Amino acid sequence: MKKIKIDKNSAFLYPMPMVLVGSVVEGKANFMAVGWVSRVNFKPPLFAVALGPHHTNKGIDENREFSINIPDVSLIEKTDYCGLVSGNKTDKSKIFNVFYGELSKAPLIEECPVCISFSLHETVKLPFNSLYIGEPKEVFTEEKYMTDNIPDIKKIKPFTLTMPDNHYWSVGENLGRAWNIGKSLR
Amino acid sequence: MKKIKIDKNSAFLYPMPMVLVGSVVEGKANFMAVGWVSRVNFKPPLFAVALGPHHTNKGIDENREFSINIPDVSLIEKTDYCGLVSGNKTDKSKIFNVFYGELSKAPLIEECPVCISFSLHETVKLPFNSLYIGEPKEVFTEEKYMTDNIPDIKKIKPFTLTMPDNHYWSVGENLGRAWNIGKSLR
């Protein structure tokens, strides 16, 4: 076996989905780029977003509402920009066309193929990050991103992140059906 | 705006990284296929894995150790198989070549390009899933998966999952450097 050990601080997932997390801070919509995010519960659907101490957190802590917006590859520079500058110093409310559903403190991005508003379920304080666990209240998309009434990743064209090399990646080819292609091994 | 609302139970991320989570249950290595997983803390590095009520959980609850193994596309059928059958009825300890590092209850998969052993940091009980938050103890890879001493996703060749359409996807093209390509908008 040729296994070698590497620095455990360099352990990441390959790859991570890139999203824009939104909140309203001091009356303004604010967005940050996040790759540490996952669905975490079946019913009700819950998602977890792990945020360091950022400007965005103030809005989530105060309003108990936030959003997850899935950008497509055409938004890659704007998404990256949201990860480069803090809402503390830079007004990010005009980068995108913002709209709201029922939740007035969960800013949604019109340009993003999938936009989800969340009410906060609970916050888990970790040593450095806050893990915000939210329940989707509304999920917005457009007909053009759907196939057979389901969001279609080839139409959504999201992108992913790798660390610590810090690169973005497109989605590649369809490799087969999940909960299916392993049946041959039964 | 042409936004439409869709079922909030159908809200997922696009795409989700696929991993094999390992634990030792009743003396045997057991693995399950998981797409609900994320890095969640900077220092110390922490990862969260959201598991429904599965056989795997028994091992994590009892031993407070588990593993995350990142399979490559050549392991897609075996990975899918691990998601199709429960360790409660099927012995999955012989599907892969298993090895162990310092943690005797965190089974690692020799065939996987990246293998991480974890000690359990805390368990967050959600309404349906258990969110296991673990701290990496050892990270194993091989020289052939590295470029400039960093794991290289184009050499690792992982795959991702979409739900609710249930398909696996390869990683596509490099789209640019993170925390960099947005600088043009400053």
XYZ file of C-alpha atoms in Angstrom:
372
model
C 0.000 0.000 0.000
C 1.332 3.379 -1.005
C -0.742 5.518 1.347
C 0.840 8.661 2.745
C -0.448 10.940 5.478
C -1.135 14.599 4.796
C -1.948 17.590 7.001
C -5.393 17.150 8.530
C -6.089 20.874 8.180
C -5.966 20.261 4.424
C -8.880 17.811 4.558
C -11.797 18.932 2.424
C -14.479 17.378 0.286
C -14.059 16.906 -3.454
C -15.787 18.988 -4.674
C -17.966 21.352 -2.638
C -21.148 22.926 -4.036
C -20.905 26.729 -4.292
C -23.813 28.832 -3.076
C -24.545 32.416 -2.162
C -25.934 32.790 1.354
C -28.061 35.890 1.847
C -29.272 37.788 4.869
C -30.467 41.292 5.641
C -28.016 43.285 7.745
C -28.818 46.809 8.871
C -31.619 46.994 6.332
C -29.523 45.874 3.373
C -29.395 42.590 1.499
C -25.976 41.000 1.869
C -24.525 37.909 0.206
C -21.503 35.728 0.821
C -19.964 32.871 -1.153
C -20.090 29.555 0.709
C -18.904 26.025 -0.049
C -19.474 24.542 3.402
C -23.131 23.667 3.059
C -25.214 20.486 3.045
C -28.714 19.116 3.247
C -28.869 17.566 6.751
C -32.396 16.294 7.430
C -35.004 14.354 5.479
C -38.326 15.520 6.970
C -38.654 18.375 7.456
C -35.980 19.272 4.906
C -33.155 21.033 6.736
C -29.914 22.512 5.426
C -26.762 23.449 7.342
C -24.437 26.317 6.417
C -21.136 26.722 8.269
C -20.106 30.364 8.499
C -17.044 31.901 10.082
C -17.560 35.199 11.924
C -18.961 37.217 9.006
C -21.174 40.253 8.418
C -23.876 37.883 7.071
C -24.214 36.236 10.493
C -25.555 39.408 12.088
C -28.615 39.275 9.854
C -29.251 35.578 10.510
C -28.776 35.960 14.262
C -31.124 38.949 14.394
C -33.832 37.916 11.929
C -33.663 34.111 12.113
C -34.046 34.080 8.336
C -31.578 33.589 5.476
C -31.360 32.349 1.913
C -29.339 29.957 -0.181
C -29.026 30.880 -3.849
C -27.381 28.563 -6.370
C -25.426 30.576 -8.942
C -24.711 29.326 -12.453
C -21.348 29.525 -14.184
C -22.204 32.929 -15.725
C -22.226 34.346 -12.174
C -18.825 32.989 -11.186
C -17.018 36.347 -11.008
C -19.839 37.964 -9.044
C -19.979 34.973 -6.687
C -16.233 35.089 -6.155
C -16.424 38.839 -5.556
C -18.978 38.197 -2.775
C -16.345 35.989 -1.158
C -13.616 38.617 -1.504
C -15.259 41.630 0.108
C -17.118 41.956 3.417
C -20.554 43.518 3.660
C -19.106 45.357 6.624
C -17.167 47.622 4.247
C -18.837 47.105 0.875
C -22.522 47.406 -0.017
C -23.309 44.140 -1.833
C -27.050 44.821 -2.139
C -26.755 46.091 -5.743
C -24.637 43.299 -7.263
C -27.721 41.221 -8.103
C -31.415 41.851 -8.705
C -32.871 40.987 -5.316
C -36.398 39.765 -4.670
C -38.265 38.446 -1.644
C -40.862 35.749 -1.088
C -42.858 35.427 2.103
C -39.790 35.945 4.291
C -38.881 39.635 4.314
C -35.351 39.010 5.659
C -34.337 36.255 3.249
C -33.049 38.083 0.145
C -33.223 36.029 -3.064
C -31.203 36.511 -6.238
C -33.198 36.732 -9.461
C -30.192 35.725 -11.592
C -29.715 32.432 -9.690
C -31.411 29.328 -11.126
C -32.454 28.062 -7.685
C -33.274 30.296 -4.695
C -34.347 28.970 -1.303
C -35.612 31.022 1.641
C -35.031 29.621 5.128
C -36.270 30.105 8.630
C -33.629 29.312 11.223
C -34.185 25.966 12.969
C -31.177 26.126 15.271
C -27.625 27.397 15.481
C -24.843 25.047 16.541
C -21.834 26.924 17.876
C -18.639 25.225 16.805
C -15.152 26.287 17.952
C -14.744 28.783 15.073
C -17.783 28.573 12.786
C -21.484 28.906 13.448
C -23.505 26.124 11.890
C -26.814 27.620 10.870
C -29.462 24.948 10.353
C -32.465 26.212 8.419
C -35.768 24.912 7.114
C -36.722 25.855 3.547
C -39.867 27.952 3.375
C -40.015 28.575 -0.380
C -37.991 27.217 -3.298
C -37.908 29.275 -6.484
C -36.688 28.246 -9.911
C -37.820 28.739 -13.537
C -39.394 26.403 -16.080
C -36.270 26.649 -18.222
C -34.229 24.936 -15.486
C -36.621 21.989 -15.175
C -36.933 18.635 -16.943
C -39.978 16.496 -16.130
C -40.856 18.925 -13.305
C -37.510 18.411 -11.536
C -34.581 20.869 -11.476
C -32.050 19.684 -14.066
C -28.389 20.191 -13.185
C -27.390 20.377 -16.862
C -29.732 23.356 -17.260
C -28.879 24.935 -13.903
C -25.129 24.829 -14.672
C -23.882 25.252 -11.093
C -20.210 25.140 -10.168
C -18.176 23.644 -7.374
C -15.123 24.505 -5.285
C -11.981 22.691 -4.240
C -9.745 23.677 -1.351
C -6.934 24.187 -0.428
C -5.968 24.648 -4.087
C -8.896 27.085 -4.422
C -10.369 26.376 -7.834
C -13.862 26.345 -9.288
C -15.136 23.449 -11.411
C -18.066 22.825 -13.714
C -20.240 19.719 -13.499
C -19.151 16.982 -15.889
C -20.868 14.003 -17.442
C -23.779 11.890 -16.259
C -22.318 8.677 -14.822
C -25.525 6.763 -14.173
C -28.455 6.436 -11.836
C -28.043 6.473 -8.073
C -29.677 3.694 -6.017
C -29.588 1.741 -9.235
C -26.229 1.108 -10.902
C -24.987 -0.876 -7.902
C -27.752 -3.454 -8.341
C -25.436 -5.437 -10.599
C -23.378 -6.328 -7.503
C -26.295 -7.760 -5.568
C -39.531 37.574 -13.567
C -40.430 34.020 -14.474
C -39.820 32.417 -11.087
C -42.007 29.516 -10.073
C -42.258 27.801 -6.696
C -41.489 24.117 -6.325
C -41.949 21.587 -3.517
C -39.621 22.441 -0.626
C -39.002 18.741 0.038
C -37.308 18.696 -3.373
C -34.707 21.252 -2.312
C -31.190 19.912 -2.593
C -27.741 21.188 -3.444
C -26.321 20.978 -6.960
C -24.332 18.801 -6.835
C -23.477 16.924 -3.617
C -20.077 15.263 -3.044
C -20.337 11.469 -2.716
C -18.455 9.759 0.081
C -18.387 6.418 1.860
C -18.847 6.734 5.609
C -17.346 3.870 7.576
C -17.803 2.577 11.096
C -17.260 -0.683 12.941
C -20.501 -2.377 13.953
C -20.481 -5.605 15.929
C -16.832 -6.115 15.076
C -17.215 -5.614 11.338
C -16.308 -2.720 9.075
C -19.418 -1.259 7.510
C -19.772 1.441 4.856
C -22.622 3.546 3.576
C -22.919 5.934 0.638
C -23.549 9.539 1.724
C -24.088 12.825 -0.123
C -25.149 14.914 2.869
C -21.720 15.877 4.156
C -19.735 19.090 4.574
C -16.700 20.637 6.160
C -18.121 22.791 8.978
C -15.280 24.304 11.001
C -11.979 25.988 10.225
C -9.817 25.242 13.276
C -9.880 22.551 14.353
C -11.068 21.086 11.052
C -14.506 19.562 11.603
C -16.810 17.731 9.192
C -20.519 17.012 9.526
C -22.265 13.924 8.134
C -26.062 13.696 8.245
C -27.233 10.115 8.607
C -30.753 8.745 8.804
C -31.309 5.849 11.222
C -28.787 3.404 9.706
C -26.706 0.427 10.771
C -23.585 2.647 10.461
C -24.836 4.867 13.289
C -24.534 2.089 15.862
C -20.790 1.979 15.343
C -20.372 5.750 15.564
C -22.566 6.011 18.658
C -20.702 3.195 20.402
C -17.114 3.889 19.377
C -17.164 7.654 18.770
C -15.040 7.041 15.692
C -15.863 6.919 11.984
C -14.320 7.492 8.570
C -14.998 9.402 5.390
C -13.589 7.836 2.237
C -13.736 9.592 -1.122
C -14.332 7.081 -3.917
C -13.260 7.657 -7.504
C -15.409 7.015 -10.564
C -14.071 3.448 -10.884
C -15.780 2.675 -7.557
C -19.196 4.035 -8.553
C -21.018 0.667 -8.675
C -19.536 -0.442 -5.349
C -20.386 2.913 -3.774
C -23.942 2.733 -5.065
C -24.215 -0.839 -3.800
C -23.255 0.377 -0.302
C -26.246 2.721 -0.533
C -28.591 -0.053 -1.659
C -28.035 -2.657 1.034
C -27.991 -2.313 4.814
C -25.151 -3.662 6.935
C -27.902 -5.009 9.153
C -28.604 -7.724 6.557
C -25.516 -7.742 4.351
C -21.865 -8.014 5.361
C -20.157 -5.101 3.593
C -16.766 -5.676 5.232
C -15.365 -7.543 2.196
C -16.393 -5.162 -0.612
C -13.197 -3.141 -0.240
C -9.690 -3.695 1.088
C -9.966 -2.197 4.549
C -7.111 -0.731 6.561
C -6.831 1.181 9.823
C -4.674 4.037 11.055
C -4.403 5.017 14.715
C -8.163 4.750 15.237
C -9.158 1.094 15.471
C -12.863 1.789 14.875
C -12.502 4.025 11.818
C -12.240 1.631 8.843
C -10.486 3.095 5.801
C -10.788 1.978 2.184
C -7.526 1.286 0.384
C -9.113 1.771 -3.056
C -10.290 5.309 -2.219
C -7.978 8.186 -3.202
C -8.637 10.075 0.045
C -9.423 8.451 3.402
C -10.024 10.388 6.616
C -10.386 8.943 10.109
C -12.478 10.914 12.597
C -13.054 11.096 16.310
C -16.566 12.216 17.153
C -16.747 15.830 18.339
C -20.500 15.958 18.937
C -23.789 14.587 17.667
C -26.627 16.961 16.849
C -29.986 15.201 16.911
C -32.225 16.560 14.180
C -35.885 15.552 13.713
C -34.993 12.585 11.461
C -31.235 12.531 10.890
C -28.296 12.473 13.272
C -25.666 15.033 12.393
C -22.317 13.519 13.324
C -19.625 16.165 13.666
C -16.137 14.730 13.641
C -12.558 15.922 13.843
C -10.065 14.408 11.390
C -7.306 12.456 13.080
C -5.450 11.182 10.016
C -5.775 11.922 6.308
C -4.443 9.335 3.865
C -3.858 9.703 0.149
C -1.169 8.634 -2.361
C 1.512 10.554 -4.235
C -0.233 9.800 -7.511
C -3.259 11.870 -6.408
C -1.151 14.931 -5.522
C 0.099 17.923 -7.475
C 2.477 20.309 -5.710
C 1.824 18.466 -2.434
C -1.940 19.122 -2.572
C -4.647 16.579 -3.481
C -5.603 17.193 -7.127
C -9.267 16.684 -8.000
C -8.409 15.815 -11.621
C -6.300 12.924 -10.336
C -8.707 11.914 -7.558
C -11.640 11.727 -10.018
C -14.453 11.866 -7.441
C -18.107 11.981 -8.405
C -21.151 13.856 -7.208
C -24.866 13.233 -6.696
C -28.044 15.065 -7.603
C -31.414 14.501 -5.961
C -34.360 14.037 -6.419
C -33.505 12.906 -9.978
C -30.868 10.567 -8.434
C -27.926 10.738 -10.813
C -24.161 10.678 -10.422
C -21.909 13.210 -12.167
C -18.222 13.541 -12.876
C -16.274 16.734 -12.209
C -15.981 18.948 -15.259
C -13.619 21.702 -16.314
C -11.499 24.104 -14.300
C -13.327 27.459 -14.317
C -10.728 29.591 -12.564
C -9.228 30.456 -9.223
C -11.379 31.067 -6.170
C -10.780 34.225 -4.108
C -9.242 35.585 -7.274
C -11.394 35.766 -10.417
C -13.814 38.165 -8.744
C -11.058 40.769 -8.279
C -11.924 42.225 -11.698
C -15.178 43.549 -10.142
C -13.476 45.441 -7.338
